[in-house]
Short mmCIF file of C-alpha atoms in Angstrom, two decimals:
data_model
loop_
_atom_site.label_atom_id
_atom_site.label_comp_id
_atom_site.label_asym_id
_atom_site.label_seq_id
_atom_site.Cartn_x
_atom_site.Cartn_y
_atom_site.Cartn_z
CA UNK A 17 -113.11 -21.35 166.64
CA UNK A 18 -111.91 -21.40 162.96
CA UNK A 19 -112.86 -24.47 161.48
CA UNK A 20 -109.26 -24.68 160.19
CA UNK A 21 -106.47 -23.08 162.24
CA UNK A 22 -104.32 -20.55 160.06
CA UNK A 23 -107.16 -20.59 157.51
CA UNK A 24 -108.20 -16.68 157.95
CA UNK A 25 -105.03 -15.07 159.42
CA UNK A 26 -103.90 -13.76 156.16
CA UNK A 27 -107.48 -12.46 155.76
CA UNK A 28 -107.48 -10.78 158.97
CA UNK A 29 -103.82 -9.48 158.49
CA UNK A 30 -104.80 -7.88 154.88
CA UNK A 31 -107.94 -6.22 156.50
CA UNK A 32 -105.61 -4.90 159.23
CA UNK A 33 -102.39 -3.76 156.43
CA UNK A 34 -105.98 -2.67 154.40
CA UNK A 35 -107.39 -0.09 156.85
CA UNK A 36 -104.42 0.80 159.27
CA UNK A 37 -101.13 0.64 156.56
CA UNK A 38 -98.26 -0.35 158.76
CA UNK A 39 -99.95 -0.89 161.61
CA UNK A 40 -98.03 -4.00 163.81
CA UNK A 41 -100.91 -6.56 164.66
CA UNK A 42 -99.50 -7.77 168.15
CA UNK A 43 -101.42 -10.90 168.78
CA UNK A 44 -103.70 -12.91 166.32
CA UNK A 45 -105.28 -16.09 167.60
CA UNK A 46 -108.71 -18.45 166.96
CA UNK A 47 -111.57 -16.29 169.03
CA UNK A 48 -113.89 -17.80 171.37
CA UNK A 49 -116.38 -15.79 169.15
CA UNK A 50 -117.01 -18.14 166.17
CA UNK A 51 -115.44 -17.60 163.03
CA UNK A 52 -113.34 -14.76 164.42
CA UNK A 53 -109.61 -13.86 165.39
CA UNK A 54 -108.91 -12.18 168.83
CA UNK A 55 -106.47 -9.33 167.11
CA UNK A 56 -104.71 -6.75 169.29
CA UNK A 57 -103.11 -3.54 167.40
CA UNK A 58 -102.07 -1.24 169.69
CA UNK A 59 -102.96 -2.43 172.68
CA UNK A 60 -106.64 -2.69 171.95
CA UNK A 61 -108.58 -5.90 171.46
CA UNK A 62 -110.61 -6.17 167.78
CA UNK A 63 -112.67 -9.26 166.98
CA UNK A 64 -112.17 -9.65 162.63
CA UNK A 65 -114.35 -12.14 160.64
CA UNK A 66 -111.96 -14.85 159.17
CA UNK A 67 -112.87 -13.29 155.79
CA UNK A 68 -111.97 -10.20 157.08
CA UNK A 69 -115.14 -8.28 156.31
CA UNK A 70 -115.83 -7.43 159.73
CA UNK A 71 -114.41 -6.13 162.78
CA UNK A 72 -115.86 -5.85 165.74
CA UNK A 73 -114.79 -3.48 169.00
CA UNK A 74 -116.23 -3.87 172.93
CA UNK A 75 -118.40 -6.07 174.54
CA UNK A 76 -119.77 -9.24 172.93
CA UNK A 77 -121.86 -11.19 175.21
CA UNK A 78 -122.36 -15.07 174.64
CA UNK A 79 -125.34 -15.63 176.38
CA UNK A 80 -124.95 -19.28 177.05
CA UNK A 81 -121.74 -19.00 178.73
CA UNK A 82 -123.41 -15.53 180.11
CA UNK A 83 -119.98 -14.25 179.84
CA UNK A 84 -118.41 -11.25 177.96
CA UNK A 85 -116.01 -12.66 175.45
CA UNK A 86 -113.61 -9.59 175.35
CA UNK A 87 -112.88 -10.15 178.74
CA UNK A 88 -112.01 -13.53 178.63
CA UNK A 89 -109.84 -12.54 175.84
CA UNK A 90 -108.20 -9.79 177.54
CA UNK A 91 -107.62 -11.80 180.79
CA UNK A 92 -104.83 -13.76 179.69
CA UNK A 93 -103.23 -10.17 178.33
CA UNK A 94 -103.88 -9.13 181.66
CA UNK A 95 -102.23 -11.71 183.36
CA UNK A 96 -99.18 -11.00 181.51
CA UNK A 97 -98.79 -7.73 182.38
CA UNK A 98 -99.13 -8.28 186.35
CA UNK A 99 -96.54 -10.72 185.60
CA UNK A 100 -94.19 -8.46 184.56
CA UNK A 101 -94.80 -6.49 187.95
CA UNK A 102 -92.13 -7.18 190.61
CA UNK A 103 -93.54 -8.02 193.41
CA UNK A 104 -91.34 -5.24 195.75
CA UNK A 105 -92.73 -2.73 193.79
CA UNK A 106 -96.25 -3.45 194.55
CA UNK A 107 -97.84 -1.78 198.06
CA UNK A 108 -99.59 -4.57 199.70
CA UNK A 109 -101.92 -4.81 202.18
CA UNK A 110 -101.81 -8.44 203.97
CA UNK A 111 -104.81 -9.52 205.78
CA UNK A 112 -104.09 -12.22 208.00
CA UNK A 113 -105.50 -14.90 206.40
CA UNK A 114 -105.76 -14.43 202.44
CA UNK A 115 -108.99 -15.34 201.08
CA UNK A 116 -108.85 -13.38 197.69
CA UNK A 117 -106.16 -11.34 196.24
CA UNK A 118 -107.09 -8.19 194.07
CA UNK A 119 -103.99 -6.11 192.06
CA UNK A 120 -105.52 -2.42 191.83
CA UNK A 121 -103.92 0.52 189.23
CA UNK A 122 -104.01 3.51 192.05
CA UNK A 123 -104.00 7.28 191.73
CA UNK A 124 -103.31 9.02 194.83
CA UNK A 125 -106.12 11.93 193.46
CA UNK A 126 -108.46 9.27 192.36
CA UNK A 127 -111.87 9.77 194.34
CA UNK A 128 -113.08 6.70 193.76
CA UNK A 129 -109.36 5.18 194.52
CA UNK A 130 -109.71 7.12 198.32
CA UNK A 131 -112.95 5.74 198.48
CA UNK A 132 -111.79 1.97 197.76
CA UNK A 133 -108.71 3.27 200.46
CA UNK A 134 -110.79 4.38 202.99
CA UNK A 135 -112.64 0.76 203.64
CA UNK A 136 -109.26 -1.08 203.72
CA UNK A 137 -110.45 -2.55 207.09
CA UNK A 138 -113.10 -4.05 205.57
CA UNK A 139 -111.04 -5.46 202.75
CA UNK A 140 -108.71 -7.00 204.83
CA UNK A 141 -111.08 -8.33 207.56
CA UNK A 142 -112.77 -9.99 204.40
CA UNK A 143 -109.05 -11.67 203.73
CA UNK A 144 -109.20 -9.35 201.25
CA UNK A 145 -105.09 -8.93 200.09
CA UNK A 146 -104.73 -5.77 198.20
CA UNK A 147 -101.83 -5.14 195.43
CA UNK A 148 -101.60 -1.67 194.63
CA UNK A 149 -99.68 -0.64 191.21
CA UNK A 150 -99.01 3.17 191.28
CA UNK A 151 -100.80 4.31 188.19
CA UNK A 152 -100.92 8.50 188.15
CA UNK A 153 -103.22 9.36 185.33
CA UNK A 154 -102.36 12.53 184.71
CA UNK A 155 -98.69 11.06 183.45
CA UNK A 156 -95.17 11.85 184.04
CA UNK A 157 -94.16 15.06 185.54
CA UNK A 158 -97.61 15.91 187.51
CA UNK A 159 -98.21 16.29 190.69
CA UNK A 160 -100.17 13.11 191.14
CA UNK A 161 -96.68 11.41 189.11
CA UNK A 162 -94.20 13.12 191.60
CA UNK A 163 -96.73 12.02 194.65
CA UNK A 164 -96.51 8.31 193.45
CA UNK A 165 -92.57 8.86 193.40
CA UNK A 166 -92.32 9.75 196.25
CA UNK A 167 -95.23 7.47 197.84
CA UNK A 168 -92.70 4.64 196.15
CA UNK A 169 -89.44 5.93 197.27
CA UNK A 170 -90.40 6.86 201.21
CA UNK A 171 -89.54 4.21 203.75
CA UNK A 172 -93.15 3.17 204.34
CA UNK A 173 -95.13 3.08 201.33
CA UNK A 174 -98.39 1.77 203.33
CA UNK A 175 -98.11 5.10 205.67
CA UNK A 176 -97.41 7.36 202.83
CA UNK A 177 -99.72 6.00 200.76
CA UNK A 178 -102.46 6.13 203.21
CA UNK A 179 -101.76 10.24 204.02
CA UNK A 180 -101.76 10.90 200.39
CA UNK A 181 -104.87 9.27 199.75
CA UNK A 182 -106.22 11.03 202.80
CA UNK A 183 -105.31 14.69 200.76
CA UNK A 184 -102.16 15.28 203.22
CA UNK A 185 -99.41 16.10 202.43
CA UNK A 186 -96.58 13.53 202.20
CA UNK A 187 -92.64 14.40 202.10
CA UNK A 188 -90.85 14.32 198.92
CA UNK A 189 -88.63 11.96 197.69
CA UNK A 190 -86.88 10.74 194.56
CA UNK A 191 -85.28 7.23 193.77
CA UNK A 192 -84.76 5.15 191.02
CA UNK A 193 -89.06 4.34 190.54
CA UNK A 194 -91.05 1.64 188.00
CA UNK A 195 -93.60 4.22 188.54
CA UNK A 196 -93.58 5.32 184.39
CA UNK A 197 -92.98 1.64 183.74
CA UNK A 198 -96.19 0.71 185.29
CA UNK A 199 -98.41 3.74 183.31
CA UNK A 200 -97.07 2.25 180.06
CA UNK A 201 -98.31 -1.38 181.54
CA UNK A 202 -101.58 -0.15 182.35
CA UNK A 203 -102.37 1.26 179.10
CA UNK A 204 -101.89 -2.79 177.96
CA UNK A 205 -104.48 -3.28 180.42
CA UNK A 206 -107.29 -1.64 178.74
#
C-alpha cells in the first residue's frame, strides 16, 4: 500500500492524462501490489507506480499469498456488476440443497458453454446452483443475440435454454430483454 494515502494519485492521473489525453480513469485506489494504484480506464485493470513511471497490465503473482493480485482486484469490480443483475433475469438452475453458487456469462453457440450445459446433473447433484447471464458474443442483431432473446422472452427459459444449447431449434420470440444490458456488463467483467 502507499505509504501515504493520496500521495501518488496525481502521479498516476498525469501518467494516465500523459499517455491516453482525455482518457476518464474510472477507479484509482492503494494496490495490494506495493507502491502501486489499482487504476481502471476503460474497463481494464492497470497497476501504475506511485511515481507514475510504470504501468503494469495482467497477471502479477504474489507468491506468499500464492494469489494473483489482478484478480483480487478485479473481484470486487466483479461483484458489482452481478449486483446490478436482477435476479428474474438470471436462468437458474436450483439444486436441492445449495452448496456453492456459480453466475456463468452463456452463449447459446458456445462449445465449451454446451459442454458446461450438458453435465448440469452433475452440477446440481454437487449442490452446485447455476446463474446463467445471457451473454451472445457475437453482439446485437446475430443469430446467437436473437436466440438469447428469445431463450429470455419464452415461457420456460430452463427448457429453451436447454434445446438451444442442444443445437435445436427453439421458437422465436421478442419482449422487452436486459439481454444488450448484460453484453455491456460483461465487457466490465474482463
Amino acid at each position: 500500500m502507499p505509504a501515504l494515502a493520496g500521495a501518488g494519485e496525481s502521479e498516476v492521473r498525469a501518467t494516465v492524462e500523459r499517455l491516453a489525453p482525455g482518457t476518464a480513469v474510472e477507479r484509482l485506489s492503494p494496490s495490494a501490489l506495493p507502491h502501486f494504484y489499482d487504476v481502471v480506464i476503460g474497463g481494464d485493470l492497470v497497476f501504475v507506480s506511485e511515481d507514475g513511471r510504470y504501468i503494469v497490465q495482467g497477471p502479477v503473482f504474489d507468491t506468499v499469498e500464492k494469489a494473483d493480485l489482478a484478480e483480487v482486484s478485479l473481484a470486487p469490480l466483479r461483484a458489482e456488476v452481478l449486483a446490478r443483475v436482477n435476479a428474474t433475469d438470471l436462468i437458474t438452475f436450483h439444486p436441492d440443497q445449495v452448496a456453492h453458487r456459480i453466475w456463468v456469462f452463456t452463449d447459446t453457440e458456445c462449445g465449451y458453454c454446451r459442454k458446461l450445459h450438458a453435465h448440469m446433473d452433475a452440477l446440481l447433484a454437487k449442490g452446485i446452483e447455476v446463474n446463467y447471464v445471457l451473454f451472445p458474443r457475437a453482439g446485437v442483431g446475430s443469430t446467437s443475440y436473437d436466440t438469447a432473446v428469445s431463450v429470455y422472452c419464452s415461457d420456460s427459459r430452463q427448457r429453451m435454454l436447454t434445446e438451444a444449447k442442444a443445437g435445436e431449434a427453439i421458437p422465436t420470440s421478442t419482449c422487452v430483454n436486459p439481454v444488450a444490458d448484460f453484453l455491456s456488463w460483461a465487457a466490465a467483467w474482463a
